[in-house]
Amino acid sequence: MLQFSYGDEQITFERLPRSEGIQRVLIKVHPDCRIEVAAPTQADDNEVLAAVKKRGRWIYQQLRDFRQQSAYVTPRQYISGESHYYLGKQYLLKVLEDPNATQQVKLLRGKLEVTLRQKSAEKVQQLLSDWYKARAKEVFAKRLDAMLEQALWVAERPSLSILTMQTQWGSCSPQGRLTLNPHLVKAPRECIDYVILHELCHLAEHNHSERFYRLLSQVMPSWERVKARLDARAGYYVLA
């Protein structure tokens, strides 16, 4: 772990290796305020620190924004009246108790309606979690097909799985398997498309190299704006 001071903040980050020949230092601030810095293996710690300090103002702002999000995101109680997200829109939660009903979740008339036999916050949470995962599987498959039309470097449709992650929206395995976070289905479609395209670019460029970002910019010129939009709401989608 390396650290430096910016204003009244002591900023600590984890250094990760990058492939040889890549000079760019990549800085990532996660919603939980962890900071990861991928740097060339040949660079010494002082060089990496100097590069990160140049982005000190941006890092400080990211940390402040994520902390503000966390302060406003109250823990879910899974009761009627709460707001929950789906495809970037807010829906009011309505919990209905019916001893004879089928336990289910329905999206209708601006509400997420959860019906269960006996009211229980844990059961409401479980039903919603299962509903989000089912919707995510369906939505992600459709958006993957749409994005593959732009990803001309992909020869065949990669396999897709759903996995709840706290610090990643998606990942791409060395074997070309895409994994997406079901929480992502709470974000707008363009954010979903960005994450899918990001992972598809890894099928061509396995590291965050200059060529990787060049490819991503070709297929989604607005990716930085979309990423910023997603990052700004991450606390609401993941923590809530």
JSON list of C-alpha atoms in Angstrom, two decimals:
[
{"chain": "A", "resi": 1, "resn": "MET", "atom": "CA", "xyz": [0.00, 0.00, 0.00]},
{"chain": "A", "resi": 2, "resn": "LEU", "atom": "CA", "xyz": [1.23, 3.50, -0.88]},
{"chain": "A", "resi": 3, "resn": "GLN", "atom": "CA", "xyz": [-0.06, 6.81, 0.42]},
{"chain": "A", "resi": 4, "resn": "PHE", "atom": "CA", "xyz": [0.18, 10.58, 0.08]},
{"chain": "A", "resi": 5, "resn": "SER", "atom": "CA", "xyz": [-1.53, 13.66, 1.50]},
{"chain": "A", "resi": 6, "resn": "TYR", "atom": "CA", "xyz": [-3.96, 15.87, -0.38]},
{"chain": "A", "resi": 7, "resn": "GLY", "atom": "CA", "xyz": [-5.36, 18.76, 1.66]},
{"chain": "A", "resi": 8, "resn": "ASP", "atom": "CA", "xyz": [-6.71, 17.27, 4.87]},
{"chain": "A", "resi": 9, "resn": "GLU", "atom": "CA", "xyz": [-6.96, 13.79, 3.32]},
{"chain": "A", "resi": 10, "resn": "GLN", "atom": "CA", "xyz": [-4.47, 10.96, 3.74]},
{"chain": "A", "resi": 11, "resn": "ILE", "atom": "CA", "xyz": [-4.98, 8.96, 0.56]},
{"chain": "A", "resi": 12, "resn": "THR", "atom": "CA", "xyz": [-3.94, 5.30, 0.56]},
{"chain": "A", "resi": 13, "resn": "PHE", "atom": "CA", "xyz": [-3.96, 3.12, -2.53]},
{"chain": "A", "resi": 14, "resn": "GLU", "atom": "CA", "xyz": [-3.03, -0.38, -3.63]},
{"chain": "A", "resi": 15, "resn": "ARG", "atom": "CA", "xyz": [-0.55, -0.74, -6.45]},
{"chain": "A", "resi": 16, "resn": "LEU", "atom": "CA", "xyz": [-1.31, -3.39, -9.08]},
{"chain": "A", "resi": 17, "resn": "PRO", "atom": "CA", "xyz": [0.92, -4.50, -11.99]},
{"chain": "A", "resi": 18, "resn": "ARG", "atom": "CA", "xyz": [0.33, -3.67, -15.65]},
{"chain": "A", "resi": 19, "resn": "SER", "atom": "CA", "xyz": [1.70, -5.42, -18.70]},
{"chain": "A", "resi": 20, "resn": "GLU", "atom": "CA", "xyz": [5.22, -4.54, -19.79]},
{"chain": "A", "resi": 21, "resn": "GLY", "atom": "CA", "xyz": [5.43, -1.85, -22.44]},
{"chain": "A", "resi": 22, "resn": "ILE", "atom": "CA", "xyz": [2.34, -0.01, -21.19]},
{"chain": "A", "resi": 23, "resn": "GLN", "atom": "CA", "xyz": [3.32, 3.36, -19.74]},
{"chain": "A", "resi": 24, "resn": "ARG", "atom": "CA", "xyz": [-0.06, 4.68, -18.65]},
{"chain": "A", "resi": 25, "resn": "VAL", "atom": "CA", "xyz": [-1.01, 4.59, -14.96]},
{"chain": "A", "resi": 26, "resn": "LEU", "atom": "CA", "xyz": [-4.66, 3.59, -14.44]},
{"chain": "A", "resi": 27, "resn": "ILE", "atom": "CA", "xyz": [-6.42, 4.86, -11.29]},
{"chain": "A", "resi": 28, "resn": "LYS", "atom": "CA", "xyz": [-9.71, 3.41, -10.08]},
{"chain": "A", "resi": 29, "resn": "VAL", "atom": "CA", "xyz": [-11.71, 4.70, -7.11]},
{"chain": "A", "resi": 30, "resn": "HIS", "atom": "CA", "xyz": [-14.36, 2.18, -6.02]},
{"chain": "A", "resi": 31, "resn": "PRO", "atom": "CA", "xyz": [-17.74, 3.08, -4.45]},
{"chain": "A", "resi": 32, "resn": "ASP", "atom": "CA", "xyz": [-16.47, 1.70, -1.11]},
{"chain": "A", "resi": 33, "resn": "CYS", "atom": "CA", "xyz": [-13.58, 4.24, -1.37]},
{"chain": "A", "resi": 34, "resn": "ARG", "atom": "CA", "xyz": [-10.90, 1.66, -2.09]},
{"chain": "A", "resi": 35, "resn": "ILE", "atom": "CA", "xyz": [-8.31, 2.99, -4.53]},
{"chain": "A", "resi": 36, "resn": "GLU", "atom": "CA", "xyz": [-6.43, 0.76, -6.97]},
{"chain": "A", "resi": 37, "resn": "VAL", "atom": "CA", "xyz": [-3.60, 1.97, -9.19]},
{"chain": "A", "resi": 38, "resn": "ALA", "atom": "CA", "xyz": [-2.36, -0.22, -12.04]},
{"chain": "A", "resi": 39, "resn": "ALA", "atom": "CA", "xyz": [1.17, 0.83, -13.00]},
{"chain": "A", "resi": 40, "resn": "PRO", "atom": "CA", "xyz": [3.96, -0.54, -15.22]},
{"chain": "A", "resi": 41, "resn": "THR", "atom": "CA", "xyz": [6.06, -3.10, -13.36]},
{"chain": "A", "resi": 42, "resn": "GLN", "atom": "CA", "xyz": [9.26, -1.31, -14.34]},
{"chain": "A", "resi": 43, "resn": "ALA", "atom": "CA", "xyz": [8.19, 1.96, -12.63]},
{"chain": "A", "resi": 44, "resn": "ASP", "atom": "CA", "xyz": [9.41, 2.43, -9.05]},
{"chain": "A", "resi": 45, "resn": "ASP", "atom": "CA", "xyz": [7.09, 3.51, -6.24]},
{"chain": "A", "resi": 46, "resn": "ASN", "atom": "CA", "xyz": [8.23, 7.13, -6.33]},
{"chain": "A", "resi": 47, "resn": "GLU", "atom": "CA", "xyz": [7.34, 7.40, -10.03]},
{"chain": "A", "resi": 48, "resn": "VAL", "atom": "CA", "xyz": [3.92, 5.88, -9.38]},
{"chain": "A", "resi": 49, "resn": "LEU", "atom": "CA", "xyz": [3.32, 8.22, -6.43]},
{"chain": "A", "resi": 50, "resn": "ALA", "atom": "CA", "xyz": [4.24, 11.22, -8.57]},
{"chain": "A", "resi": 51, "resn": "ALA", "atom": "CA", "xyz": [1.80, 10.13, -11.29]},
{"chain": "A", "resi": 52, "resn": "VAL", "atom": "CA", "xyz": [-1.01, 9.54, -8.78]},
{"chain": "A", "resi": 53, "resn": "LYS", "atom": "CA", "xyz": [-0.40, 12.87, -7.00]},
{"chain": "A", "resi": 54, "resn": "LYS", "atom": "CA", "xyz": [-1.04, 14.65, -10.31]},
{"chain": "A", "resi": 55, "resn": "ARG", "atom": "CA", "xyz": [-4.57, 13.22, -10.16]},
{"chain": "A", "resi": 56, "resn": "GLY", "atom": "CA", "xyz": [-4.92, 14.07, -6.46]},
{"chain": "A", "resi": 57, "resn": "ARG", "atom": "CA", "xyz": [-7.69, 16.61, -7.00]},
{"chain": "A", "resi": 58, "resn": "TRP", "atom": "CA", "xyz": [-9.76, 14.12, -9.06]},
{"chain": "A", "resi": 59, "resn": "ILE", "atom": "CA", "xyz": [-9.21, 11.31, -6.52]},
{"chain": "A", "resi": 60, "resn": "TYR", "atom": "CA", "xyz": [-10.19, 13.62, -3.65]},
{"chain": "A", "resi": 61, "resn": "GLN", "atom": "CA", "xyz": [-13.40, 14.59, -5.48]},
{"chain": "A", "resi": 62, "resn": "GLN", "atom": "CA", "xyz": [-14.26, 10.94, -6.22]},
{"chain": "A", "resi": 63, "resn": "LEU", "atom": "CA", "xyz": [-13.80, 10.00, -2.55]},
{"chain": "A", "resi": 64, "resn": "ARG", "atom": "CA", "xyz": [-15.96, 12.93, -1.44]},
{"chain": "A", "resi": 65, "resn": "ASP", "atom": "CA", "xyz": [-18.72, 12.06, -3.93]},
{"chain": "A", "resi": 66, "resn": "PHE", "atom": "CA", "xyz": [-18.83, 8.39, -2.89]},
{"chain": "A", "resi": 67, "resn": "ARG", "atom": "CA", "xyz": [-18.92, 9.31, 0.81]},
{"chain": "A", "resi": 68, "resn": "GLN", "atom": "CA", "xyz": [-21.79, 11.70, 0.19]},
{"chain": "A", "resi": 69, "resn": "GLN", "atom": "CA", "xyz": [-23.67, 8.94, -1.62]},
{"chain": "A", "resi": 70, "resn": "SER", "atom": "CA", "xyz": [-23.14, 6.55, 1.28]},
{"chain": "A", "resi": 71, "resn": "ALA", "atom": "CA", "xyz": [-24.39, 9.18, 3.74]},
{"chain": "A", "resi": 72, "resn": "TYR", "atom": "CA", "xyz": [-27.65, 9.58, 1.83]},
{"chain": "A", "resi": 73, "resn": "VAL", "atom": "CA", "xyz": [-28.21, 5.90, 1.11]},
{"chain": "A", "resi": 74, "resn": "THR", "atom": "CA", "xyz": [-30.16, 4.64, 4.10]},
{"chain": "A", "resi": 75, "resn": "PRO", "atom": "CA", "xyz": [-30.23, 0.90, 4.82]},
{"chain": "A", "resi": 76, "resn": "ARG", "atom": "CA", "xyz": [-33.20, -0.83, 3.23]},
{"chain": "A", "resi": 77, "resn": "GLN", "atom": "CA", "xyz": [-36.01, -1.94, 5.52]},
{"chain": "A", "resi": 78, "resn": "TYR", "atom": "CA", "xyz": [-37.98, -3.56, 2.67]},
{"chain": "A", "resi": 79, "resn": "ILE", "atom": "CA", "xyz": [-41.28, -1.96, 3.61]},
{"chain": "A", "resi": 80, "resn": "SER", "atom": "CA", "xyz": [-43.92, -0.15, 1.57]},
{"chain": "A", "resi": 81, "resn": "GLY", "atom": "CA", "xyz": [-42.96, 3.35, 0.49]},
{"chain": "A", "resi": 82, "resn": "GLU", "atom": "CA", "xyz": [-39.27, 2.75, -0.18]},
{"chain": "A", "resi": 83, "resn": "SER", "atom": "CA", "xyz": [-37.91, 3.54, -3.63]},
{"chain": "A", "resi": 84, "resn": "HIS", "atom": "CA", "xyz": [-36.05, 0.94, -5.67]},
{"chain": "A", "resi": 85, "resn": "TYR", "atom": "CA", "xyz": [-34.38, 1.22, -9.08]},
{"chain": "A", "resi": 86, "resn": "TYR", "atom": "CA", "xyz": [-34.88, -0.67, -12.34]},
{"chain": "A", "resi": 87, "resn": "LEU", "atom": "CA", "xyz": [-33.30, 0.39, -15.66]},
{"chain": "A", "resi": 88, "resn": "GLY", "atom": "CA", "xyz": [-32.51, 3.82, -14.25]},
{"chain": "A", "resi": 89, "resn": "LYS", "atom": "CA", "xyz": [-36.00, 4.62, -13.01]},
{"chain": "A", "resi": 90, "resn": "GLN", "atom": "CA", "xyz": [-37.25, 4.78, -9.43]},
{"chain": "A", "resi": 91, "resn": "TYR", "atom": "CA", "xyz": [-40.20, 2.65, -8.36]},
{"chain": "A", "resi": 92, "resn": "LEU", "atom": "CA", "xyz": [-42.07, 2.70, -5.07]},
{"chain": "A", "resi": 93, "resn": "LEU", "atom": "CA", "xyz": [-42.10, -0.57, -3.18]},
{"chain": "A", "resi": 94, "resn": "LYS", "atom": "CA", "xyz": [-45.52, -1.89, -2.21]},
{"chain": "A", "resi": 95, "resn": "VAL", "atom": "CA", "xyz": [-45.63, -4.91, 0.09]},
{"chain": "A", "resi": 96, "resn": "LEU", "atom": "CA", "xyz": [-48.88, -6.91, 0.13]},
{"chain": "A", "resi": 97, "resn": "GLU", "atom": "CA", "xyz": [-49.68, -9.66, 2.63]},
{"chain": "A", "resi": 98, "resn": "ASP", "atom": "CA", "xyz": [-52.00, -12.44, 1.52]},
{"chain": "A", "resi": 99, "resn": "PRO", "atom": "CA", "xyz": [-51.87, -15.89, 3.23]},
{"chain": "A", "resi": 100, "resn": "ASN", "atom": "CA", "xyz": [-53.38, -17.54, 0.15]},
{"chain": "A", "resi": 101, "resn": "ALA", "atom": "CA", "xyz": [-51.47, -15.73, -2.60]},
{"chain": "A", "resi": 102, "resn": "THR", "atom": "CA", "xyz": [-48.54, -16.83, -4.72]},
{"chain": "A", "resi": 103, "resn": "GLN", "atom": "CA", "xyz": [-45.40, -15.10, -3.47]},
{"chain": "A", "resi": 104, "resn": "GLN", "atom": "CA", "xyz": [-44.16, -12.93, -6.31]},
{"chain": "A", "resi": 105, "resn": "VAL", "atom": "CA", "xyz": [-42.86, -9.56, -7.52]},
{"chain": "A", "resi": 106, "resn": "LYS", "atom": "CA", "xyz": [-44.62, -7.50, -10.18]},
{"chain": "A", "resi": 107, "resn": "LEU", "atom": "CA", "xyz": [-43.66, -4.22, -11.81]},
{"chain": "A", "resi": 108, "resn": "LEU", "atom": "CA", "xyz": [-46.78, -2.22, -12.56]},
{"chain": "A", "resi": 109, "resn": "ARG", "atom": "CA", "xyz": [-48.01, 1.39, -12.64]},
{"chain": "A", "resi": 110, "resn": "GLY", "atom": "CA", "xyz": [-44.79, 2.85, -11.27]},
{"chain": "A", "resi": 111, "resn": "LYS", "atom": "CA", "xyz": [-44.61, 0.40, -8.37]},
{"chain": "A", "resi": 112, "resn": "LEU", "atom": "CA", "xyz": [-42.66, -2.71, -7.46]},
{"chain": "A", "resi": 113, "resn": "GLU", "atom": "CA", "xyz": [-45.37, -4.84, -5.91]},
{"chain": "A", "resi": 114, "resn": "VAL", "atom": "CA", "xyz": [-44.25, -7.70, -3.67]},
{"chain": "A", "resi": 115, "resn": "THR", "atom": "CA", "xyz": [-46.87, -10.20, -2.55]},
{"chain": "A", "resi": 116, "resn": "LEU", "atom": "CA", "xyz": [-46.09, -12.68, 0.22]},
{"chain": "A", "resi": 117, "resn": "ARG", "atom": "CA", "xyz": [-48.03, -14.86, 2.63]},
{"chain": "A", "resi": 118, "resn": "GLN", "atom": "CA", "xyz": [-46.58, -13.31, 5.78]},
{"chain": "A", "resi": 119, "resn": "LYS", "atom": "CA", "xyz": [-44.74, -9.99, 6.01]},
{"chain": "A", "resi": 120, "resn": "SER", "atom": "CA", "xyz": [-41.03, -10.39, 6.57]},
{"chain": "A", "resi": 121, "resn": "ALA", "atom": "CA", "xyz": [-38.27, -7.95, 5.55]},
{"chain": "A", "resi": 122, "resn": "GLU", "atom": "CA", "xyz": [-35.91, -10.86, 4.89]},
{"chain": "A", "resi": 123, "resn": "LYS", "atom": "CA", "xyz": [-38.45, -12.54, 2.61]},
{"chain": "A", "resi": 124, "resn": "VAL", "atom": "CA", "xyz": [-39.18, -9.30, 0.74]},
{"chain": "A", "resi": 125, "resn": "GLN", "atom": "CA", "xyz": [-35.44, -8.82, 0.24]},
{"chain": "A", "resi": 126, "resn": "GLN", "atom": "CA", "xyz": [-35.04, -12.37, -1.05]},
{"chain": "A", "resi": 127, "resn": "LEU", "atom": "CA", "xyz": [-37.99, -12.10, -3.44]},
{"chain": "A", "resi": 128, "resn": "LEU", "atom": "CA", "xyz": [-36.65, -8.80, -4.81]},
{"chain": "A", "resi": 129, "resn": "SER", "atom": "CA", "xyz": [-33.15, -10.20, -5.16]},
{"chain": "A", "resi": 130, "resn": "ASP", "atom": "CA", "xyz": [-34.46, -13.18, -7.14]},
{"chain": "A", "resi": 131, "resn": "TRP", "atom": "CA", "xyz": [-36.59, -10.85, -9.29]},
{"chain": "A", "resi": 132, "resn": "TYR", "atom": "CA", "xyz": [-33.64, -8.58, -10.08]},
{"chain": "A", "resi": 133, "resn": "LYS", "atom": "CA", "xyz": [-31.48, -11.58, -11.01]},
{"chain": "A", "resi": 134, "resn": "ALA", "atom": "CA", "xyz": [-34.18, -12.93, -13.34]},
{"chain": "A", "resi": 135, "resn": "ARG", "atom": "CA", "xyz": [-34.63, -9.52, -14.99]},
{"chain": "A", "resi": 136, "resn": "ALA", "atom": "CA", "xyz": [-30.86, -9.08, -15.22]},
{"chain": "A", "resi": 137, "resn": "LYS", "atom": "CA", "xyz": [-30.44, -12.40, -17.01]},
{"chain": "A", "resi": 138, "resn": "GLU", "atom": "CA", "xyz": [-33.10, -11.42, -19.54]},
{"chain": "A", "resi": 139, "resn": "VAL", "atom": "CA", "xyz": [-32.00, -7.78, -20.07]},
{"chain": "A", "resi": 140, "resn": "PHE", "atom": "CA", "xyz": [-28.27, -8.54, -20.22]},
{"chain": "A", "resi": 141, "resn": "ALA", "atom": "CA", "xyz": [-28.80, -11.26, -22.84]},
{"chain": "A", "resi": 142, "resn": "LYS", "atom": "CA", "xyz": [-30.72, -8.83, -25.07]},
{"chain": "A", "resi": 143, "resn": "ARG", "atom": "CA", "xyz": [-28.20, -6.01, -24.62]},
{"chain": "A", "resi": 144, "resn": "LEU", "atom": "CA", "xyz": [-25.30, -8.39, -25.28]},
{"chain": "A", "resi": 145, "resn": "ASP", "atom": "CA", "xyz": [-26.87, -9.38, -28.60]},
{"chain": "A", "resi": 146, "resn": "ALA", "atom": "CA", "xyz": [-27.32, -5.70, -29.47]},
{"chain": "A", "resi": 147, "resn": "MET", "atom": "CA", "xyz": [-23.73, -4.80, -28.53]},
{"chain": "A", "resi": 148, "resn": "LEU", "atom": "CA", "xyz": [-22.30, -7.73, -30.48]},
{"chain": "A", "resi": 149, "resn": "GLU", "atom": "CA", "xyz": [-23.52, -6.00, -33.64]},
{"chain": "A", "resi": 150, "resn": "GLN", "atom": "CA", "xyz": [-20.95, -3.27, -32.91]},
{"chain": "A", "resi": 151, "resn": "ALA", "atom": "CA", "xyz": [-18.21, -5.55, -31.60]},
{"chain": "A", "resi": 152, "resn": "LEU", "atom": "CA", "xyz": [-17.03, -6.77, -35.00]},
{"chain": "A", "resi": 153, "resn": "TRP", "atom": "CA", "xyz": [-13.87, -8.30, -33.48]},
{"chain": "A", "resi": 154, "resn": "VAL", "atom": "CA", "xyz": [-15.94, -10.93, -31.60]},
{"chain": "A", "resi": 155, "resn": "ALA", "atom": "CA", "xyz": [-16.21, -14.07, -33.71]},
{"chain": "A", "resi": 156, "resn": "GLU", "atom": "CA", "xyz": [-18.84, -15.91, -31.66]},
{"chain": "A", "resi": 157, "resn": "ARG", "atom": "CA", "xyz": [-21.23, -15.04, -28.84]},
{"chain": "A", "resi": 158, "resn": "PRO", "atom": "CA", "xyz": [-19.43, -15.33, -25.48]},
{"chain": "A", "resi": 159, "resn": "SER", "atom": "CA", "xyz": [-21.06, -17.15, -22.58]},
{"chain": "A", "resi": 160, "resn": "LEU", "atom": "CA", "xyz": [-22.71, -14.89, -20.00]},
{"chain": "A", "resi": 161, "resn": "SER", "atom": "CA", "xyz": [-23.21, -15.43, -16.27]},
{"chain": "A", "resi": 162, "resn": "ILE", "atom": "CA", "xyz": [-24.68, -13.35, -13.42]},
{"chain": "A", "resi": 163, "resn": "LEU", "atom": "CA", "xyz": [-22.79, -12.85, -10.16]},
{"chain": "A", "resi": 164, "resn": "THR", "atom": "CA", "xyz": [-23.37, -10.36, -7.35]},
{"chain": "A", "resi": 165, "resn": "MET", "atom": "CA", "xyz": [-20.19, -8.31, -6.82]},
{"chain": "A", "resi": 166, "resn": "GLN", "atom": "CA", "xyz": [-19.54, -5.39, -4.47]},
{"chain": "A", "resi": 167, "resn": "THR", "atom": "CA", "xyz": [-16.82, -3.58, -6.42]},
{"chain": "A", "resi": 168, "resn": "GLN", "atom": "CA", "xyz": [-17.23, -4.62, -10.06]},
{"chain": "A", "resi": 169, "resn": "TRP", "atom": "CA", "xyz": [-19.99, -4.21, -12.64]},
{"chain": "A", "resi": 170, "resn": "GLY", "atom": "CA", "xyz": [-18.53, -6.88, -14.85]},
{"chain": "A", "resi": 171, "resn": "SER", "atom": "CA", "xyz": [-15.53, -9.04, -15.69]},
{"chain": "A", "resi": 172, "resn": "CYS", "atom": "CA", "xyz": [-14.13, -11.07, -18.55]},
{"chain": "A", "resi": 173, "resn": "SER", "atom": "CA", "xyz": [-12.27, -14.32, -17.91]},
{"chain": "A", "resi": 174, "resn": "PRO", "atom": "CA", "xyz": [-9.17, -15.36, -19.91]},
{"chain": "A", "resi": 175, "resn": "GLN", "atom": "CA", "xyz": [-11.42, -17.95, -21.57]},
{"chain": "A", "resi": 176, "resn": "GLY", "atom": "CA", "xyz": [-13.76, -15.18, -22.78]},
{"chain": "A", "resi": 177, "resn": "ARG", "atom": "CA", "xyz": [-16.63, -15.71, -20.33]},
{"chain": "A", "resi": 178, "resn": "LEU", "atom": "CA", "xyz": [-18.51, -12.53, -19.41]},
{"chain": "A", "resi": 179, "resn": "THR", "atom": "CA", "xyz": [-19.81, -12.06, -15.87]},
{"chain": "A", "resi": 180, "resn": "LEU", "atom": "CA", "xyz": [-22.15, -9.18, -15.02]},
{"chain": "A", "resi": 181, "resn": "ASN", "atom": "CA", "xyz": [-23.39, -7.87, -11.68]},
{"chain": "A", "resi": 182, "resn": "PRO", "atom": "CA", "xyz": [-27.21, -8.19, -11.33]},
{"chain": "A", "resi": 183, "resn": "HIS", "atom": "CA", "xyz": [-27.23, -4.78, -9.55]},
{"chain": "A", "resi": 184, "resn": "LEU", "atom": "CA", "xyz": [-26.36, -3.31, -12.96]},
{"chain": "A", "resi": 185, "resn": "VAL", "atom": "CA", "xyz": [-29.94, -3.93, -14.12]},
{"chain": "A", "resi": 186, "resn": "LYS", "atom": "CA", "xyz": [-30.94, -1.06, -11.82]},
{"chain": "A", "resi": 187, "resn": "ALA", "atom": "CA", "xyz": [-28.95, 1.35, -14.03]},
{"chain": "A", "resi": 188, "resn": "PRO", "atom": "CA", "xyz": [-30.03, 2.96, -17.34]},
{"chain": "A", "resi": 189, "resn": "ARG", "atom": "CA", "xyz": [-29.65, 0.90, -20.53]},
{"chain": "A", "resi": 190, "resn": "GLU", "atom": "CA", "xyz": [-26.74, 3.02, -21.81]},
{"chain": "A", "resi": 191, "resn": "CYS", "atom": "CA", "xyz": [-24.82, 2.17, -18.61]},
{"chain": "A", "resi": 192, "resn": "ILE", "atom": "CA", "xyz": [-25.51, -1.53, -19.15]},
{"chain": "A", "resi": 193, "resn": "ASP", "atom": "CA", "xyz": [-24.34, -1.18, -22.76]},
{"chain": "A", "resi": 194, "resn": "TYR", "atom": "CA", "xyz": [-21.14, 0.55, -21.61]},
{"chain": "A", "resi": 195, "resn": "VAL", "atom": "CA", "xyz": [-20.24, -2.25, -19.17]},
{"chain": "A", "resi": 196, "resn": "ILE", "atom": "CA", "xyz": [-20.95, -4.93, -21.78]},
{"chain": "A", "resi": 197, "resn": "LEU", "atom": "CA", "xyz": [-18.88, -3.12, -24.43]},
{"chain": "A", "resi": 198, "resn": "HIS", "atom": "CA", "xyz": [-16.09, -2.63, -21.88]},
{"chain": "A", "resi": 199, "resn": "GLU", "atom": "CA", "xyz": [-15.95, -6.37, -21.25]},
{"chain": "A", "resi": 200, "resn": "LEU", "atom": "CA", "xyz": [-16.25, -7.21, -24.97]},
{"chain": "A", "resi": 201, "resn": "CYS", "atom": "CA", "xyz": [-13.23, -4.97, -25.61]},
{"chain": "A", "resi": 202, "resn": "HIS", "atom": "CA", "xyz": [-11.31, -7.22, -23.21]},
{"chain": "A", "resi": 203, "resn": "LEU", "atom": "CA", "xyz": [-11.82, -10.08, -25.66]},
{"chain": "A", "resi": 204, "resn": "ALA", "atom": "CA", "xyz": [-9.50, -8.15, -28.00]},
{"chain": "A", "resi": 205, "resn": "GLU", "atom": "CA", "xyz": [-7.34, -6.36, -25.43]},
{"chain": "A", "resi": 206, "resn": "HIS", "atom": "CA", "xyz": [-7.00, -8.18, -22.10]},
{"chain": "A", "resi": 207, "resn": "ASN", "atom": "CA", "xyz": [-5.45, -5.22, -20.28]},
{"chain": "A", "resi": 208, "resn": "HIS", "atom": "CA", "xyz": [-6.48, -1.59, -19.93]},
{"chain": "A", "resi": 209, "resn": "SER", "atom": "CA", "xyz": [-3.96, -0.59, -22.56]},
{"chain": "A", "resi": 210, "resn": "GLU", "atom": "CA", "xyz": [-3.99, 2.40, -24.90]},
{"chain": "A", "resi": 211, "resn": "ARG", "atom": "CA", "xyz": [-5.34, 0.08, -27.61]},
{"chain": "A", "resi": 212, "resn": "PHE", "atom": "CA", "xyz": [-8.12, -1.02, -25.26]},
{"chain": "A", "resi": 213, "resn": "TYR", "atom": "CA", "xyz": [-9.30, 2.56, -24.69]},
{"chain": "A", "resi": 214, "resn": "ARG", "atom": "CA", "xyz": [-8.93, 3.36, -28.38]},
{"chain": "A", "resi": 215, "resn": "LEU", "atom": "CA", "xyz": [-11.19, 0.42, -29.25]},
{"chain": "A", "resi": 216, "resn": "LEU", "atom": "CA", "xyz": [-13.73, 1.35, -26.57]},
{"chain": "A", "resi": 217, "resn": "SER", "atom": "CA", "xyz": [-13.82, 4.94, -27.82]},
{"chain": "A", "resi": 218, "resn": "GLN", "atom": "CA", "xyz": [-14.45, 3.73, -31.37]},
{"chain": "A", "resi": 219, "resn": "VAL", "atom": "CA", "xyz": [-17.54, 1.73, -30.43]},
{"chain": "A", "resi": 220, "resn": "MET", "atom": "CA", "xyz": [-18.77, 4.11, -27.71]},
{"chain": "A", "resi": 221, "resn": "PRO", "atom": "CA", "xyz": [-17.37, 7.65, -28.09]},
{"chain": "A", "resi": 222, "resn": "SER", "atom": "CA", "xyz": [-19.37, 8.80, -25.04]},
{"chain": "A", "resi": 223, "resn": "TRP", "atom": "CA", "xyz": [-18.14, 6.05, -22.72]},
{"chain": "A", "resi": 224, "resn": "GLU", "atom": "CA", "xyz": [-16.48, 8.44, -20.24]},
{"chain": "A", "resi": 225, "resn": "ARG", "atom": "CA", "xyz": [-19.71, 10.40, -19.76]},
{"chain": "A", "resi": 226, "resn": "VAL", "atom": "CA", "xyz": [-21.71, 7.19, -19.36]},
{"chain": "A", "resi": 227, "resn": "LYS", "atom": "CA", "xyz": [-19.15, 5.74, -16.91]},
{"chain": "A", "resi": 228, "resn": "ALA", "atom": "CA", "xyz": [-19.31, 8.94, -14.85]},
{"chain": "A", "resi": 229, "resn": "ARG", "atom": "CA", "xyz": [-23.11, 8.68, -14.78]},
{"chain": "A", "resi": 230, "resn": "LEU", "atom": "CA", "xyz": [-22.91, 5.08, -13.58]},
{"chain": "A", "resi": 231, "resn": "ASP", "atom": "CA", "xyz": [-20.24, 5.81, -10.97]},
{"chain": "A", "resi": 232, "resn": "ALA", "atom": "CA", "xyz": [-22.24, 8.76, -9.63]},
{"chain": "A", "resi": 233, "resn": "ARG", "atom": "CA", "xyz": [-25.21, 6.47, -8.85]},
{"chain": "A", "resi": 234, "resn": "ALA", "atom": "CA", "xyz": [-23.27, 3.34, -7.84]},
{"chain": "A", "resi": 235, "resn": "GLY", "atom": "CA", "xyz": [-24.10, 3.74, -4.16]},
{"chain": "A", "resi": 236, "resn": "TYR", "atom": "CA", "xyz": [-27.81, 3.82, -4.89]},
{"chain": "A", "resi": 237, "resn": "TYR", "atom": "CA", "xyz": [-27.67, 0.73, -7.10]},
{"chain": "A", "resi": 238, "resn": "VAL", "atom": "CA", "xyz": [-25.31, -1.45, -5.04]},
{"chain": "A", "resi": 239, "resn": "LEU", "atom": "CA", "xyz": [-25.68, -0.30, -1.44]},
{"chain": "A", "resi": 240, "resn": "ALA", "atom": "CA", "xyz": [-29.43, 0.29, -1.52]}
]
